[in-house]
Short mmCIF file of C-alpha atoms in Angstrom, two decimals:
data_model
loop_
_atom_site.label_atom_id
_atom_site.label_comp_id
_atom_site.label_asym_id
_atom_site.label_seq_id
_atom_site.Cartn_x
_atom_site.Cartn_y
_atom_site.Cartn_z
CA UNK A 1363 23.26 -15.95 23.12
CA UNK A 1364 22.06 -13.38 20.55
CA UNK A 1365 18.45 -13.85 19.55
CA UNK A 1366 17.67 -14.88 16.07
CA UNK A 1367 14.09 -13.32 15.99
CA UNK A 1368 13.47 -10.34 13.79
CA UNK A 1369 13.11 -6.82 15.17
CA UNK A 1370 9.84 -6.53 17.01
CA UNK A 1371 7.27 -5.24 14.57
CA UNK A 1372 8.87 -6.88 11.62
CA UNK A 1373 8.79 -10.43 10.42
CA UNK A 1374 10.56 -13.00 8.25
CA UNK A 1375 8.71 -14.10 5.16
CA UNK A 1376 8.85 -17.76 4.28
CA UNK A 1377 8.92 -19.28 0.71
CA UNK A 1378 5.25 -20.13 0.51
CA UNK A 1379 4.12 -16.63 1.32
CA UNK A 1380 6.82 -15.09 -0.87
CA UNK A 1381 5.48 -16.94 -3.95
CA UNK A 1382 1.95 -15.43 -3.31
CA UNK A 1383 3.54 -12.01 -2.71
CA UNK A 1384 5.62 -12.14 -5.93
CA UNK A 1385 2.49 -13.20 -7.85
CA UNK A 1386 0.34 -10.50 -6.55
CA UNK A 1387 3.15 -7.81 -7.05
CA UNK A 1388 3.47 -8.95 -10.62
CA UNK A 1389 -0.33 -8.75 -11.18
CA UNK A 1390 -0.56 -5.36 -9.74
CA UNK A 1391 2.48 -4.06 -11.66
CA UNK A 1392 1.12 -5.46 -14.94
CA UNK A 1393 -2.17 -3.53 -14.56
CA UNK A 1394 -0.46 -0.41 -13.61
CA UNK A 1395 2.00 -0.59 -16.65
CA UNK A 1396 -0.65 -1.31 -19.28
CA UNK A 1397 -2.42 1.81 -18.02
CA UNK A 1398 0.63 4.04 -18.93
CA UNK A 1399 2.40 4.29 -15.54
CA UNK A 1400 6.14 4.12 -15.18
CA UNK A 1401 8.06 2.60 -12.30
CA UNK A 1402 10.48 4.66 -10.33
CA UNK A 1403 12.41 4.07 -7.05
CA UNK A 1404 13.44 6.48 -4.33
CA UNK A 1405 15.65 5.89 -1.23
CA UNK A 1406 14.22 4.50 2.01
CA UNK A 1407 16.03 7.41 3.69
CA UNK A 1408 15.14 11.04 3.35
CA UNK A 1409 16.48 14.26 4.91
CA UNK A 1410 14.77 14.78 8.35
CA UNK A 1411 13.85 18.42 7.67
CA UNK A 1412 11.85 17.29 4.64
CA UNK A 1413 10.14 14.53 6.60
CA UNK A 1414 9.22 16.72 9.53
CA UNK A 1415 7.89 19.58 7.19
CA UNK A 1416 5.67 17.15 5.29
CA UNK A 1417 2.30 17.44 7.06
CA UNK A 1418 2.34 13.77 7.55
CA UNK A 1419 -0.19 13.85 10.39
CA UNK A 1420 -0.06 11.14 13.07
CA UNK A 1421 2.71 9.38 11.01
CA UNK A 1422 5.15 12.13 12.18
CA UNK A 1423 4.78 10.60 15.74
CA UNK A 1424 5.88 7.31 14.41
CA UNK A 1425 8.93 8.43 12.57
CA UNK A 1426 12.15 6.41 12.57
CA UNK A 1427 15.05 8.89 12.80
CA UNK A 1428 18.77 8.16 12.06
CA UNK A 1429 21.57 9.70 14.23
CA UNK A 1430 24.19 11.92 12.74
CA UNK A 1431 27.60 10.28 12.36
CA UNK A 1432 31.12 11.27 13.38
CA UNK A 1433 31.80 14.95 13.89
CA UNK A 1434 28.25 15.86 12.89
CA UNK A 1435 26.91 14.35 16.07
CA UNK A 1436 27.16 16.82 18.95
CA UNK A 1437 25.75 15.40 22.25
CA UNK A 1438 24.60 18.33 24.39
CA UNK A 1439 21.94 18.98 26.98
CA UNK A 1440 18.42 19.76 25.76
CA UNK A 1441 19.39 18.70 22.29
CA UNK A 1442 16.57 18.64 19.72
CA UNK A 1443 15.87 15.89 17.22
CA UNK A 1444 17.47 17.97 14.51
CA UNK A 1445 20.51 18.48 16.65
CA UNK A 1446 20.96 14.70 16.93
CA UNK A 1447 19.50 13.31 13.71
CA UNK A 1448 19.74 14.49 10.11
CA UNK A 1449 17.83 11.66 8.29
CA UNK A 1450 14.84 9.49 8.73
CA UNK A 1451 13.16 6.49 7.13
CA UNK A 1452 10.27 7.30 4.84
CA UNK A 1453 6.84 6.72 6.38
CA UNK A 1454 4.94 6.64 3.01
CA UNK A 1455 5.79 6.99 -0.69
CA UNK A 1456 4.03 10.17 -1.51
CA UNK A 1457 6.57 12.58 0.16
CA UNK A 1458 9.64 10.86 -1.59
CA UNK A 1459 7.75 11.12 -4.95
CA UNK A 1460 7.24 14.79 -4.54
CA UNK A 1461 10.91 15.33 -3.85
CA UNK A 1462 11.88 13.01 -6.75
CA UNK A 1463 9.56 15.04 -9.19
CA UNK A 1464 10.92 18.32 -8.08
CA UNK A 1465 14.52 17.06 -8.59
CA UNK A 1466 13.94 15.40 -11.95
CA UNK A 1467 11.04 17.42 -13.45
CA UNK A 1468 13.07 18.44 -16.51
CA UNK A 1469 13.54 14.83 -17.79
CA UNK A 1470 9.96 13.54 -16.92
CA UNK A 1471 6.82 13.48 -18.98
CA UNK A 1472 3.98 15.87 -18.20
CA UNK A 1473 1.70 14.70 -16.88
CA UNK A 1474 3.88 12.14 -15.09
CA UNK A 1475 2.30 8.78 -14.13
CA UNK A 1476 4.45 7.05 -11.52
CA UNK A 1477 4.55 3.67 -10.00
CA UNK A 1478 6.27 2.98 -6.66
CA UNK A 1479 6.32 -0.36 -4.87
CA UNK A 1480 8.44 -0.36 -1.90
CA UNK A 1481 8.71 -0.63 1.99
CA UNK A 1482 7.77 2.20 4.21
CA UNK A 1483 8.52 2.39 7.98
CA UNK A 1484 6.48 3.57 10.97
CA UNK A 1485 7.09 3.03 14.67
CA UNK A 1486 3.60 1.48 15.07
CA UNK A 1487 2.56 -0.50 18.15
CA UNK A 1488 2.93 -4.05 16.92
CA UNK A 1489 -0.27 -6.06 16.63
CA UNK A 1490 -1.86 -8.40 14.22
CA UNK A 1491 -1.77 -6.97 10.63
CA UNK A 1492 0.21 -3.97 11.69
CA UNK A 1493 4.03 -3.86 11.10
CA UNK A 1494 6.86 -1.43 11.40
CA UNK A 1495 8.08 -2.22 7.99
CA UNK A 1496 5.55 -2.86 5.34
CA UNK A 1497 5.11 -2.71 1.56
CA UNK A 1498 2.88 -0.25 -0.29
CA UNK A 1499 1.91 -0.16 -4.06
CA UNK A 1500 1.40 3.42 -5.24
CA UNK A 1501 0.36 5.08 -8.45
CA UNK A 1502 0.34 8.86 -8.86
CA UNK A 1503 -0.47 11.34 -11.62
CA UNK A 1504 1.47 14.70 -11.36
CA UNK A 1505 0.56 17.68 -13.54
CA UNK A 1506 -3.16 17.00 -14.08
CA UNK A 1507 -5.41 19.45 -12.26
CA UNK A 1508 -8.56 17.97 -13.57
CA UNK A 1509 -10.76 15.20 -11.99
CA UNK A 1510 -9.83 12.98 -14.87
CA UNK A 1511 -6.60 12.11 -12.75
CA UNK A 1512 -8.76 10.93 -9.84
CA UNK A 1513 -11.08 8.86 -12.18
CA UNK A 1514 -8.13 7.23 -13.87
CA UNK A 1515 -6.45 6.35 -10.54
CA UNK A 1516 -9.61 4.88 -9.13
CA UNK A 1517 -10.38 2.91 -12.22
CA UNK A 1518 -6.76 1.57 -12.44
CA UNK A 1519 -6.52 0.67 -8.68
CA UNK A 1520 -9.95 -1.07 -8.88
CA UNK A 1521 -8.68 -3.10 -11.85
CA UNK A 1522 -5.60 -4.15 -10.00
CA UNK A 1523 -7.62 -5.30 -6.96
CA UNK A 1524 -9.90 -7.27 -9.23
CA UNK A 1525 -6.85 -8.84 -10.85
CA UNK A 1526 -5.53 -10.19 -7.73
CA UNK A 1527 -8.88 -11.76 -6.60
CA UNK A 1528 -10.61 -9.09 -4.54
CA UNK A 1529 -14.33 -8.57 -5.52
CA UNK A 1530 -17.14 -6.60 -3.89
CA UNK A 1531 -14.97 -4.05 -2.32
CA UNK A 1532 -16.22 -0.44 -1.78
CA UNK A 1533 -14.56 2.78 -2.76
CA UNK A 1534 -15.42 5.52 -0.32
CA UNK A 1535 -15.03 9.20 -1.54
CA UNK A 1536 -14.98 12.54 0.17
CA UNK A 1537 -13.64 16.04 -0.39
CA UNK A 1538 -11.29 17.87 2.08
CA UNK A 1539 -12.74 21.29 1.17
CA UNK A 1540 -16.32 19.99 1.90
CA UNK A 1541 -15.36 18.45 5.14
CA UNK A 1542 -13.67 21.60 6.36
CA UNK A 1543 -16.65 23.71 5.36
CA UNK A 1544 -19.06 21.33 7.15
CA UNK A 1545 -17.02 21.43 10.41
CA UNK A 1546 -16.87 25.30 10.48
CA UNK A 1547 -20.61 25.60 9.54
CA UNK A 1548 -21.30 23.46 12.53
CA UNK A 1549 -19.73 26.12 14.80
CA UNK A 1550 -16.09 25.12 15.15
CA UNK A 1551 -13.25 27.67 14.63
CA UNK A 1552 -11.08 27.26 11.55
CA UNK A 1553 -8.08 26.54 13.63
CA UNK A 1554 -9.66 23.46 15.20
CA UNK A 1555 -10.56 21.77 11.85
CA UNK A 1556 -7.42 19.52 11.98
CA UNK A 1557 -8.05 18.25 15.43
CA UNK A 1558 -11.76 17.66 14.64
CA UNK A 1559 -10.80 15.71 11.58
CA UNK A 1560 -8.55 13.43 13.72
CA UNK A 1561 -11.60 12.60 15.90
CA UNK A 1562 -13.92 12.00 12.95
CA UNK A 1563 -11.33 9.63 11.49
CA UNK A 1564 -12.18 7.25 14.18
CA UNK A 1565 -15.95 7.04 13.30
CA UNK A 1566 -15.53 3.49 11.69
CA UNK A 1567 -13.79 2.31 14.90
CA UNK A 1568 -15.66 3.92 17.84
CA UNK A 1569 -19.02 5.05 16.10
CA UNK A 1570 -20.94 8.31 16.44
CA UNK A 1571 -21.37 7.98 20.20
CA UNK A 1572 -17.56 7.46 20.67
CA UNK A 1573 -16.66 10.41 18.53
CA UNK A 1574 -19.26 12.52 20.28
CA UNK A 1575 -17.79 11.73 23.74
CA UNK A 1576 -14.26 12.37 22.60
CA UNK A 1577 -15.18 15.87 21.13
CA UNK A 1578 -17.07 16.77 24.44
CA UNK A 1579 -14.18 15.55 26.46
CA UNK A 1580 -11.93 18.02 24.63
CA UNK A 1581 -14.28 20.80 25.80
CA UNK A 1582 -15.85 21.66 22.47
CA UNK A 1583 -19.17 23.41 22.42
CA UNK A 1584 -22.14 21.10 22.89
CA UNK A 1585 -24.31 22.62 20.19
CA UNK A 1586 -21.34 22.52 17.74
CA UNK A 1587 -20.80 18.88 18.51
CA UNK A 1588 -24.40 18.09 18.19
CA UNK A 1589 -24.69 19.90 14.88
CA UNK A 1590 -21.68 18.12 13.35
CA UNK A 1591 -22.82 14.72 14.32
CA UNK A 1592 -26.27 15.37 12.88
CA UNK A 1593 -24.60 16.60 9.66
CA UNK A 1594 -22.33 13.66 9.24
CA UNK A 1595 -25.03 11.17 9.82
CA UNK A 1596 -27.75 12.85 7.76
CA UNK A 1597 -25.75 14.30 4.88
CA UNK A 1598 -25.79 12.54 1.45
CA UNK A 1599 -24.64 13.19 -2.03
CA UNK A 1600 -28.08 14.26 -2.93
CA UNK A 1601 -28.45 16.99 -0.16
CA UNK A 1602 -24.89 18.03 -0.04
CA UNK A 1603 -25.46 21.47 -1.41
CA UNK A 1604 -27.76 22.26 1.47
CA UNK A 1605 -24.66 22.01 3.76
CA UNK A 1606 -21.89 23.62 1.81
CA UNK A 1607 -21.57 26.53 -0.60
CA UNK A 1608 -18.57 25.26 -2.75
CA UNK A 1609 -20.50 24.06 -5.77
CA UNK A 1610 -17.36 23.30 -7.71
CA UNK A 1611 -16.29 20.84 -5.05
CA UNK A 1612 -19.62 19.31 -4.96
CA UNK A 1613 -19.88 18.91 -8.79
CA UNK A 1614 -16.37 17.35 -8.91
CA UNK A 1615 -17.32 14.89 -6.12
CA UNK A 1616 -20.57 13.97 -7.86
CA UNK A 1617 -19.00 13.54 -11.30
CA UNK A 1618 -16.27 11.36 -10.00
CA UNK A 1619 -18.53 9.10 -8.14
CA UNK A 1620 -21.03 8.80 -11.01
CA UNK A 1621 -18.29 8.11 -13.54
CA UNK A 1622 -16.65 5.35 -11.35
CA UNK A 1623 -20.01 3.79 -10.69
CA UNK A 1624 -20.55 3.47 -14.42
CA UNK A 1625 -17.25 1.76 -14.75
CA UNK A 1626 -17.71 -0.56 -11.76
CA UNK A 1627 -20.15 -2.92 -13.73
CA UNK A 1628 -21.33 -4.49 -10.33
CA UNK A 1629 -17.77 -5.71 -9.54
CA UNK A 1630 -17.50 -3.23 -6.75
CA UNK A 1631 -19.25 -0.22 -5.06
CA UNK A 1632 -18.64 3.50 -5.01
CA UNK A 1633 -20.13 5.62 -2.25
CA UNK A 1634 -19.88 9.08 -0.74
CA UNK A 1635 -18.72 9.12 2.94
CA UNK A 1636 -18.85 12.30 4.76
CA UNK A 1637 -16.65 10.95 7.66
CA UNK A 1638 -13.79 9.92 5.50
CA UNK A 1639 -10.73 11.86 6.48
CA UNK A 1640 -7.42 10.17 5.54
CA UNK A 1641 -4.76 11.04 8.08
CA UNK A 1642 -2.28 12.95 6.11
CA UNK A 1643 -2.49 16.72 6.42
CA UNK A 1644 -1.19 17.36 2.92
CA UNK A 1645 -4.36 16.46 1.22
CA UNK A 1646 -6.19 19.33 -0.47
CA UNK A 1647 -9.18 18.01 -2.48
CA UNK A 1648 -10.75 14.64 -3.26
CA UNK A 1649 -9.76 11.82 -0.84
CA UNK A 1650 -10.80 8.18 -1.16
CA UNK A 1651 -10.33 4.83 0.49
CA UNK A 1652 -11.09 1.15 -0.30
CA UNK A 1653 -12.82 -1.11 2.30
CA UNK A 1654 -13.23 -4.81 1.92
CA UNK A 1655 -15.51 -7.28 3.73
CA UNK A 1656 -15.68 -7.47 7.46
CA UNK A 1657 -12.16 -6.25 7.88
CA UNK A 1658 -11.82 -3.07 10.01
CA UNK A 1659 -9.11 -1.25 8.25
CA UNK A 1660 -8.84 -0.03 4.66
CA UNK A 1661 -6.90 -1.92 1.91
CA UNK A 1662 -6.19 1.15 -0.22
CA UNK A 1663 -6.35 4.80 0.04
CA UNK A 1664 -5.27 8.20 -1.47
CA UNK A 1665 -6.16 11.76 -2.56
CA UNK A 1666 -5.21 14.94 -4.19
CA UNK A 1667 -2.14 16.84 -2.78
CA UNK A 1668 -1.67 19.95 -4.95
CA UNK A 1669 0.55 21.87 -2.47
CA UNK A 1670 3.33 19.46 -1.64
CA UNK A 1671 5.54 19.77 -4.64
CA UNK A 1672 5.53 23.46 -4.43
CA UNK A 1673 7.48 23.26 -1.25
CA UNK A 1674 10.52 22.10 -3.16
CA UNK A 1675 10.56 24.18 -6.45
CA UNK A 1676 8.42 27.12 -5.35
CA UNK A 1677 5.93 26.26 -8.30
CA UNK A 1678 2.63 24.62 -7.40
CA UNK A 1679 2.13 21.37 -9.32
CA UNK A 1680 -1.25 19.32 -9.19
CA UNK A 1681 -0.72 15.79 -7.94
CA UNK A 1682 -3.07 12.93 -6.87
CA UNK A 1683 -2.19 9.37 -5.76
CA UNK A 1684 -3.72 6.07 -4.76
CA UNK A 1685 -1.91 3.52 -2.61
CA UNK A 1686 -2.66 -0.27 -2.10
CA UNK A 1687 -1.80 -1.56 1.32
CA UNK A 1688 0.02 -4.64 0.11
CA UNK A 1689 0.39 -6.34 3.58
CA UNK A 1690 -3.35 -5.99 4.38
CA UNK A 1691 -4.20 -7.55 0.95
CA UNK A 1692 -1.80 -10.51 1.67
CA UNK A 1693 -3.28 -11.11 5.00
CA UNK A 1694 -6.79 -11.12 3.63
CA UNK A 1695 -6.10 -13.43 0.76
CA UNK A 1696 -4.23 -15.97 2.91
CA UNK A 1697 -6.93 -15.88 5.56
CA UNK A 1698 -9.59 -16.47 2.92
CA UNK A 1699 -7.33 -19.12 1.23
CA UNK A 1700 -7.98 -17.32 -2.04
CA UNK A 1701 -7.57 -19.71 -5.05
CA UNK A 1702 -6.73 -16.93 -7.62
CA UNK A 1703 -3.16 -17.98 -7.59
CA UNK A 1704 -2.38 -20.79 -10.00
CA UNK A 1705 -0.10 -23.49 -8.66
CA UNK A 1706 3.45 -23.64 -10.19
CA UNK A 1707 4.53 -26.68 -12.14
CA UNK A 1708 7.52 -27.69 -10.11
CA UNK A 1709 9.58 -30.98 -9.98
CA UNK A 1710 12.83 -32.20 -8.61
CA UNK A 1711 15.58 -33.64 -10.76
CA UNK A 1712 17.75 -35.83 -8.57
CA UNK A 1713 21.26 -36.72 -9.51
CA UNK A 1714 24.07 -38.97 -8.19
CA UNK A 1715 26.42 -36.96 -5.84
CA UNK A 1716 29.39 -38.73 -7.42
CA UNK A 1717 28.41 -37.53 -10.97
CA UNK A 1718 31.23 -36.00 -13.02
CA UNK A 1719 28.77 -34.46 -15.56
CA UNK A 1720 26.86 -31.98 -13.53
CA UNK A 1721 26.74 -29.74 -16.67
CA UNK A 1722 24.57 -32.45 -18.35
CA UNK A 1723 22.31 -32.40 -15.21
CA UNK A 1724 21.80 -28.69 -15.74
CA UNK A 1725 21.04 -29.17 -19.51
CA UNK A 1726 18.53 -31.87 -18.70
CA UNK A 1727 16.85 -29.53 -16.14
CA UNK A 1728 16.78 -26.73 -18.82
CA UNK A 1729 14.71 -29.12 -21.16
CA UNK A 1730 11.93 -29.18 -18.63
CA UNK A 1731 12.24 -25.54 -17.73
CA UNK A 1732 11.54 -24.68 -21.30
CA UNK A 1733 8.37 -26.73 -20.91
CA UNK A 1734 7.23 -24.39 -18.21
CA UNK A 1735 8.41 -26.28 -15.08
CA UNK A 1736 10.39 -25.04 -12.15
CA UNK A 1737 13.04 -27.63 -11.78
CA UNK A 1738 14.99 -27.97 -8.59
CA UNK A 1739 18.28 -29.91 -8.78
CA UNK A 1740 18.92 -32.07 -5.66
CA UNK A 1741 21.61 -34.67 -4.74
CA UNK A 1742 20.25 -38.17 -4.10
CA UNK A 1743 20.64 -39.35 -0.50
CA UNK A 1744 21.41 -42.88 0.65
CA UNK A 1745 17.88 -43.28 2.03
CA UNK A 1746 16.20 -42.20 -1.27
CA UNK A 1747 12.72 -43.51 -0.27
CA UNK A 1748 12.66 -41.24 2.71
CA UNK A 1749 13.95 -38.34 0.75
CA UNK A 1750 11.17 -38.79 -1.86
CA UNK A 1751 8.57 -39.05 0.92
CA UNK A 1752 9.86 -35.77 2.42
CA UNK A 1753 9.76 -34.01 -0.87
CA UNK A 1754 6.08 -35.06 -1.33
CA UNK A 1755 4.98 -31.96 0.60
CA UNK A 1756 2.79 -30.18 -1.81
CA UNK A 1757 5.43 -27.90 -3.17
CA UNK A 1758 6.42 -30.14 -6.08
CA UNK A 1759 4.20 -32.18 -8.57
CA UNK A 1760 6.83 -34.84 -9.07
CA UNK A 1761 10.41 -35.98 -9.62
CA UNK A 1762 12.79 -37.63 -11.97
CA UNK A 1763 16.30 -39.22 -11.66
CA UNK A 1764 19.01 -38.18 -13.97
CA UNK A 1765 20.13 -40.96 -16.12
CA UNK A 1766 17.18 -43.08 -15.35
CA UNK A 1767 13.93 -41.27 -16.01
CA UNK A 1768 12.90 -39.55 -19.21
CA UNK A 1769 9.61 -38.36 -17.86
CA UNK A 1770 8.59 -36.76 -14.54
CA UNK A 1771 7.05 -39.22 -12.04
CA UNK A 1772 4.13 -37.48 -10.49
CA UNK A 1773 3.50 -37.84 -6.68
#
């Protein structure tokens, strides 16, 4: 017998959770739109060469690829991935947006402020809170090279998180150029910066001692490791210029943090985090991430990626984006039993199965729908009492019988 369970790492979403998801998505979308962002949509599939050349970091190891079809598929010994596959599923929404902008730039505003809400796919190891298919909510600004873009994205994303009931979160901010400079100043060769960043990215999970051991296990110089660990633990926004020479990057970082702090109004925190990495290799400047409560993983993140669009149209276009991890937000709000979601007004309109005027039943339901109710039409069963008892399950506030009741009888 064929199993009815969903593919491992994916899940079915039941009506109760779907109501919450729809509500939160609408709230987020409303905030995005009133701040001038426009929604677009891109395919779930992209050309494999584009995906593999994206500097997607660790996500490239979790790429879902799609076999070529028909005559294009040539099975041969020692075949490469590109020999067998020509497409893959998107692992984030940033890469598709870059391709989209390059393809449609002539008809888009400049700067272009994009909204993307859709599923992405990664061959994750399935575990609680981690899925192989999950939704992201992105906003990006393309064509603005100033830090005003970062400030606007952080402000808008913070308002979206507040609107769906998250308060007291922390926005962590860092700068890729500063991080690279600190690593090299500690004594590491420029070509090792990428691998060092991967180790530092685990700081919030394994701590300073864990990162130190991992760097030493990879045979890095003891003094360089010691210097780097001292730096990332002692560095602050106030003494940053003592460690790096890029004053423009320091000034940008400081201005962004101070501006967002002034906008936060005690609703959330903004901090400098020297260990913040972000896993994607395509980030070129400021990077940021949102943490919330005791939960180990971030609920949102993003950064500036000025070099990506230039791969497609040979003209560098500044770009920066911020993504909300929708699934993590849902899990948190359901775990906390967040009460920010108003209960819907819902009732059942029962009707006789032998009725010959079903059109009038629909009209009667529309009367109450215009009053703001969700009206579910349902055939009366012979054991009506048991049917009523079964419907008193918290989903509906009451019921009425067509041809008998003029008002809703509340449970």
